Amino acid sequence: MAEAAILFLRVCVQLLALPIYLLSFLGVWKPFGSKVFFPFFIERFSEHYNQKTSVQKWELFHNLREFTGSSKVLRLLEIGTGTGTNFQFYPPGCRITCSDTNSNFQRGLSKSMNQNQHLQFEHFLVAPAENLNQVADGSMDVVVCTLVLCSVQNVEDVLKEVKRVLRPGGAFYFLEHVAADHSSWSYFWQQVLYPTWKLVFNGCCLTREPWKEIEKAKFSEVKLRHISVPLWWTPLEAHVIGYAVK
């Protein structure tokens, strides 16, 4: 019964989004989405998201300095930097390397850089999270990703790259929206919206469970917990937050 309801409602949503499906079929939506719609949406959504998660982010990043290596300067790689909404949470003097698959966030990113002069910005890399070959092995003290693992091609491959670029004893910090409890209404609507949401929002998968890959990635220590973020108008309430030490 539930599966039939999900299928029916999924078709209804797809019919409502039919113009986007047609644009996708014609090859128009992807370039428009990545260059215009998604950067516009992310810049506005990120401000709202930071308001809802500011306490959690301060708590998450409060011990970043503890992972400073022998260079005495914290070297941090942020995967999926977007518009740079995490910069305000990083400690003064931190050396930042930014990476993203989408180079169209420059307006918002430049604004965030100008507002966070306490940081040292070193490089911006246009690269998929699964292939960060421009970053040397063991060259980072910390790797950060927030709202990234939902849209990568392969979470396991991303974690392999994270471990490669981290020095021994370095840490991987994450804050990700995830699949809700399978018995919940939230998960029901995640399944309904999944195909259309993924198309509209640049490959974002609503029903991923990345904590499973993190726990299997053979970090020496994993501190992870599940939280709820009150984003009532979206199916993104369920989150996982924490860090893992190489």
Tab-separated table of C-alpha atoms in Angstrom:
chain	number	residue	atom	x	y	z
A	1	MET	CA	0.000	0.000	0.000
A	2	ALA	CA	2.767	2.435	0.968
A	3	GLU	CA	4.732	1.620	-2.184
A	4	ALA	CA	1.678	2.289	-4.350
A	5	ALA	CA	1.121	5.625	-2.610
A	6	ILE	CA	4.774	6.586	-3.093
A	7	LEU	CA	4.606	5.717	-6.786
A	8	PHE	CA	1.362	7.648	-7.304
A	9	LEU	CA	2.623	10.763	-5.526
A	10	ARG	CA	5.985	10.521	-7.266
A	11	VAL	CA	4.227	10.616	-10.650
A	12	CYS	CA	2.159	13.602	-9.497
A	13	VAL	CA	5.318	15.493	-8.530
A	14	GLN	CA	6.951	14.594	-11.844
A	15	LEU	CA	3.926	15.911	-13.738
A	16	LEU	CA	4.147	19.188	-11.835
A	17	ALA	CA	7.834	19.380	-12.751
A	18	LEU	CA	7.238	18.338	-16.360
A	19	PRO	CA	8.787	21.519	-17.856
A	20	ILE	CA	12.058	20.766	-16.050
A	21	TYR	CA	11.993	17.165	-17.263
A	22	LEU	CA	11.454	18.414	-20.821
A	23	LEU	CA	14.327	20.872	-20.512
A	24	SER	CA	16.483	18.054	-19.178
A	25	PHE	CA	15.521	15.830	-22.114
A	26	LEU	CA	16.501	18.638	-24.504
A	27	GLY	CA	19.848	19.062	-22.730
A	28	VAL	CA	19.018	22.574	-21.532
A	29	TRP	CA	18.376	22.110	-17.818
A	30	LYS	CA	21.802	20.855	-16.730
A	31	PRO	CA	23.857	23.822	-18.013
A	32	PHE	CA	21.190	26.304	-16.883
A	33	GLY	CA	20.877	24.610	-13.505
A	34	SER	CA	24.600	24.469	-12.794
A	35	LYS	CA	25.381	27.998	-14.017
A	36	VAL	CA	22.289	29.970	-12.993
A	37	PHE	CA	19.662	28.223	-10.874
A	38	PHE	CA	21.801	26.184	-8.465
A	39	PRO	CA	24.268	28.982	-7.538
A	40	PHE	CA	21.308	31.359	-7.060
A	41	PHE	CA	19.479	28.825	-4.884
A	42	ILE	CA	22.534	27.819	-2.835
A	43	GLU	CA	23.491	31.403	-2.022
A	44	ARG	CA	20.056	32.039	-0.517
A	45	PHE	CA	19.544	28.617	1.039
A	46	SER	CA	22.985	28.701	2.691
A	47	GLU	CA	22.132	31.847	4.636
A	48	HIS	CA	18.969	30.197	5.970
A	49	TYR	CA	20.815	26.933	6.653
A	50	ASN	CA	23.574	28.681	8.614
A	51	GLN	CA	20.964	30.335	10.802
A	52	LYS	CA	19.465	26.920	11.587
A	53	THR	CA	22.801	25.176	12.175
A	54	SER	CA	25.046	27.900	13.617
A	55	VAL	CA	25.064	26.351	17.101
A	56	GLN	CA	25.834	22.901	15.721
A	57	LYS	CA	28.602	24.270	13.501
A	58	TRP	CA	30.281	26.171	16.345
A	59	GLU	CA	30.182	22.996	18.428
A	60	LEU	CA	31.494	20.900	15.539
A	61	PHE	CA	34.415	23.161	14.614
A	62	HIS	CA	35.381	24.361	18.102
A	63	ASN	CA	38.344	21.940	18.353
A	64	LEU	CA	39.824	22.415	14.873
A	65	ARG	CA	43.029	23.869	16.323
A	66	GLU	CA	43.734	20.576	18.108
A	67	PHE	CA	44.603	19.046	14.727
A	68	THR	CA	47.226	21.639	13.784
A	69	GLY	CA	50.290	19.768	12.517
A	70	SER	CA	54.024	20.333	12.832
A	71	SER	CA	53.857	23.418	10.588
A	72	LYS	CA	52.043	25.234	13.451
A	73	VAL	CA	49.480	26.500	10.921
A	74	LEU	CA	46.219	24.634	10.409
A	75	ARG	CA	46.011	23.441	6.800
A	76	LEU	CA	42.366	22.860	5.838
A	77	LEU	CA	40.790	21.530	2.658
A	78	GLU	CA	37.087	22.180	2.195
A	79	ILE	CA	35.360	19.906	-0.315
A	80	GLY	CA	32.317	21.442	-1.979
A	81	THR	CA	33.037	24.939	-0.722
A	82	GLY	CA	30.116	26.501	-2.600
A	83	THR	CA	29.708	30.098	-1.430
A	84	GLY	CA	32.001	29.696	1.573
A	85	THR	CA	29.398	29.735	4.329
A	86	ASN	CA	31.650	27.711	6.667
A	87	PHE	CA	34.497	30.243	6.645
A	88	GLN	CA	33.198	32.170	9.654
A	89	PHE	CA	33.565	29.057	11.825
A	90	TYR	CA	37.264	28.472	11.079
A	91	PRO	CA	40.033	29.717	13.440
A	92	PRO	CA	42.219	32.757	12.592
A	93	GLY	CA	45.279	32.084	10.457
A	94	CYS	CA	43.895	28.857	9.028
A	95	ARG	CA	45.171	28.140	5.494
A	96	ILE	CA	42.229	27.208	3.289
A	97	THR	CA	42.218	25.237	0.055
A	98	CYS	CA	38.769	25.290	-1.545
A	99	SER	CA	37.430	22.729	-3.987
A	100	ASP	CA	34.161	22.344	-5.850
A	101	THR	CA	32.910	20.734	-9.036
A	102	ASN	CA	30.996	23.912	-9.882
A	103	SER	CA	32.965	27.081	-10.641
A	104	ASN	CA	29.847	29.262	-10.800
A	105	PHE	CA	29.740	30.245	-7.128
A	106	GLN	CA	32.342	32.982	-7.572
A	107	ARG	CA	30.141	35.933	-6.586
A	108	GLY	CA	29.069	34.414	-3.275
A	109	LEU	CA	32.508	32.914	-2.651
A	110	SER	CA	34.287	36.240	-3.199
A	111	LYS	CA	31.865	37.905	-0.795
A	112	SER	CA	32.591	35.286	1.895
A	113	MET	CA	36.344	35.612	1.393
A	114	ASN	CA	36.152	39.393	1.814
A	115	GLN	CA	34.112	38.961	4.993
A	116	ASN	CA	36.606	36.495	6.510
A	117	GLN	CA	39.963	38.228	6.422
A	118	HIS	CA	41.077	36.191	9.451
A	119	LEU	CA	41.765	33.273	7.072
A	120	GLN	CA	44.494	32.672	4.479
A	121	PHE	CA	43.014	31.508	1.172
A	122	GLU	CA	45.514	29.520	-0.874
A	123	HIS	CA	43.880	27.694	-3.790
A	124	PHE	CA	40.528	27.112	-5.456
A	125	LEU	CA	40.351	23.776	-7.255
A	126	VAL	CA	37.634	22.774	-9.711
A	127	ALA	CA	37.613	19.034	-9.125
A	128	PRO	CA	35.266	16.199	-8.178
A	129	ALA	CA	35.515	15.023	-4.585
A	130	GLU	CA	36.427	11.549	-5.829
A	131	ASN	CA	39.554	12.829	-7.605
A	132	LEU	CA	41.531	15.479	-5.719
A	133	ASN	CA	44.830	14.650	-7.402
A	134	GLN	CA	45.885	18.309	-7.256
A	135	VAL	CA	46.196	17.901	-3.473
A	136	ALA	CA	49.326	16.091	-2.284
A	137	ASP	CA	49.224	12.998	-0.093
A	138	GLY	CA	49.219	13.765	3.632
A	139	SER	CA	49.281	17.530	3.056
A	140	MET	CA	46.184	18.484	5.060
A	141	ASP	CA	45.508	18.630	8.787
A	142	VAL	CA	41.742	18.814	8.325
A	143	VAL	CA	39.241	18.071	5.558
A	144	VAL	CA	35.721	19.481	5.809
A	145	CYS	CA	32.578	18.739	3.861
A	146	THR	CA	29.047	19.922	4.610
A	147	LEU	CA	26.055	19.051	2.435
A	148	VAL	CA	28.362	17.390	-0.083
A	149	LEU	CA	28.106	13.602	0.279
A	150	CYS	CA	24.471	13.728	-0.859
A	151	SER	CA	25.495	14.595	-4.412
A	152	VAL	CA	28.853	12.918	-5.037
A	153	GLN	CA	29.049	9.985	-7.411
A	154	ASN	CA	30.592	7.596	-4.883
A	155	VAL	CA	30.882	8.235	-1.133
A	156	GLU	CA	33.435	5.458	-0.623
A	157	ASP	CA	35.767	6.949	-3.241
A	158	VAL	CA	35.448	10.381	-1.630
A	159	LEU	CA	36.465	8.963	1.744
A	160	LYS	CA	39.480	7.268	0.154
A	161	GLU	CA	40.589	10.659	-1.183
A	162	VAL	CA	39.957	12.265	2.210
A	163	LYS	CA	42.199	9.722	3.914
A	164	ARG	CA	44.862	10.102	1.224
A	165	VAL	CA	45.209	13.885	1.590
A	166	LEU	CA	45.032	13.862	5.404
A	167	ARG	CA	48.249	13.537	7.376
A	168	PRO	CA	48.334	10.781	10.019
A	169	GLY	CA	46.326	12.078	12.962
A	170	GLY	CA	44.419	14.557	10.786
A	171	ALA	CA	40.636	14.807	10.941
A	172	PHE	CA	37.657	14.712	8.591
A	173	TYR	CA	34.728	16.919	9.652
A	174	PHE	CA	31.239	16.439	8.226
A	175	LEU	CA	27.674	17.716	8.513
A	176	GLU	CA	25.330	16.015	6.050
A	177	HIS	CA	21.617	15.629	5.507
A	178	VAL	CA	20.717	11.939	5.343
A	179	ALA	CA	17.858	9.491	4.970
A	180	ALA	CA	15.296	9.839	7.742
A	181	ASP	CA	14.172	6.943	9.921
A	182	HIS	CA	12.565	4.446	7.568
A	183	SER	CA	9.364	4.310	9.619
A	184	SER	CA	8.866	8.095	9.518
A	185	TRP	CA	6.700	10.321	7.341
A	186	SER	CA	9.829	12.267	6.490
A	187	TYR	CA	11.325	9.187	4.837
A	188	PHE	CA	8.040	8.587	3.004
A	189	TRP	CA	8.262	12.051	1.439
A	190	GLN	CA	11.951	11.639	0.732
A	191	GLN	CA	11.063	8.613	-1.406
A	192	VAL	CA	8.254	10.520	-3.134
A	193	LEU	CA	10.427	13.511	-3.991
A	194	TYR	CA	13.671	11.632	-4.678
A	195	PRO	CA	13.744	11.551	-8.549
A	196	THR	CA	12.570	15.118	-9.079
A	197	TRP	CA	14.657	16.529	-6.234
A	198	LYS	CA	17.783	14.884	-7.657
A	199	LEU	CA	17.107	16.380	-11.083
A	200	VAL	CA	16.338	19.891	-9.857
A	201	PHE	CA	19.037	20.147	-7.193
A	202	ASN	CA	22.155	19.064	-9.051
A	203	GLY	CA	22.191	15.360	-8.180
A	204	CYS	CA	21.254	15.684	-4.500
A	205	CYS	CA	20.107	12.277	-3.185
A	206	LEU	CA	17.592	12.442	-0.353
A	207	THR	CA	17.866	8.847	0.854
A	208	ARG	CA	21.613	8.346	1.295
A	209	GLU	CA	23.058	6.927	4.513
A	210	PRO	CA	26.690	8.145	4.366
A	211	TRP	CA	27.372	7.401	8.028
A	212	LYS	CA	27.593	3.731	7.059
A	213	GLU	CA	30.484	4.402	4.674
A	214	ILE	CA	32.193	6.671	7.230
A	215	GLU	CA	31.991	3.949	9.885
A	216	LYS	CA	33.422	1.395	7.431
A	217	ALA	CA	36.252	3.632	6.170
A	218	LYS	CA	38.753	2.434	8.832
A	219	PHE	CA	39.409	5.750	10.520
A	220	SER	CA	41.208	5.312	13.841
A	221	GLU	CA	38.404	7.154	15.655
A	222	VAL	CA	34.895	8.250	14.633
A	223	LYS	CA	32.732	10.664	16.634
A	224	LEU	CA	29.337	10.757	14.979
A	225	ARG	CA	25.798	11.527	16.014
A	226	HIS	CA	22.402	11.931	14.396
A	227	ILE	CA	20.592	15.235	14.783
A	228	SER	CA	17.465	16.923	13.460
A	229	VAL	CA	17.677	20.341	11.798
A	230	PRO	CA	14.312	22.180	11.676
A	231	LEU	CA	14.104	22.855	7.955
A	232	TRP	CA	10.351	22.365	7.970
A	233	TRP	CA	9.729	23.244	4.331
A	234	THR	CA	12.208	20.654	3.046
A	235	PRO	CA	12.730	16.880	3.435
A	236	LEU	CA	16.210	17.583	4.883
A	237	GLU	CA	15.629	17.453	8.642
A	238	ALA	CA	17.627	14.278	9.352
A	239	HIS	CA	21.371	14.957	9.619
A	240	VAL	CA	24.575	13.300	10.715
A	241	ILE	CA	27.362	15.376	12.268
A	242	GLY	CA	30.832	14.660	13.600
A	243	TYR	CA	34.469	14.052	12.758
A	244	ALA	CA	36.751	11.096	12.092
A	245	VAL	CA	40.481	10.881	12.815
A	246	LYS	CA	42.883	9.205	10.381
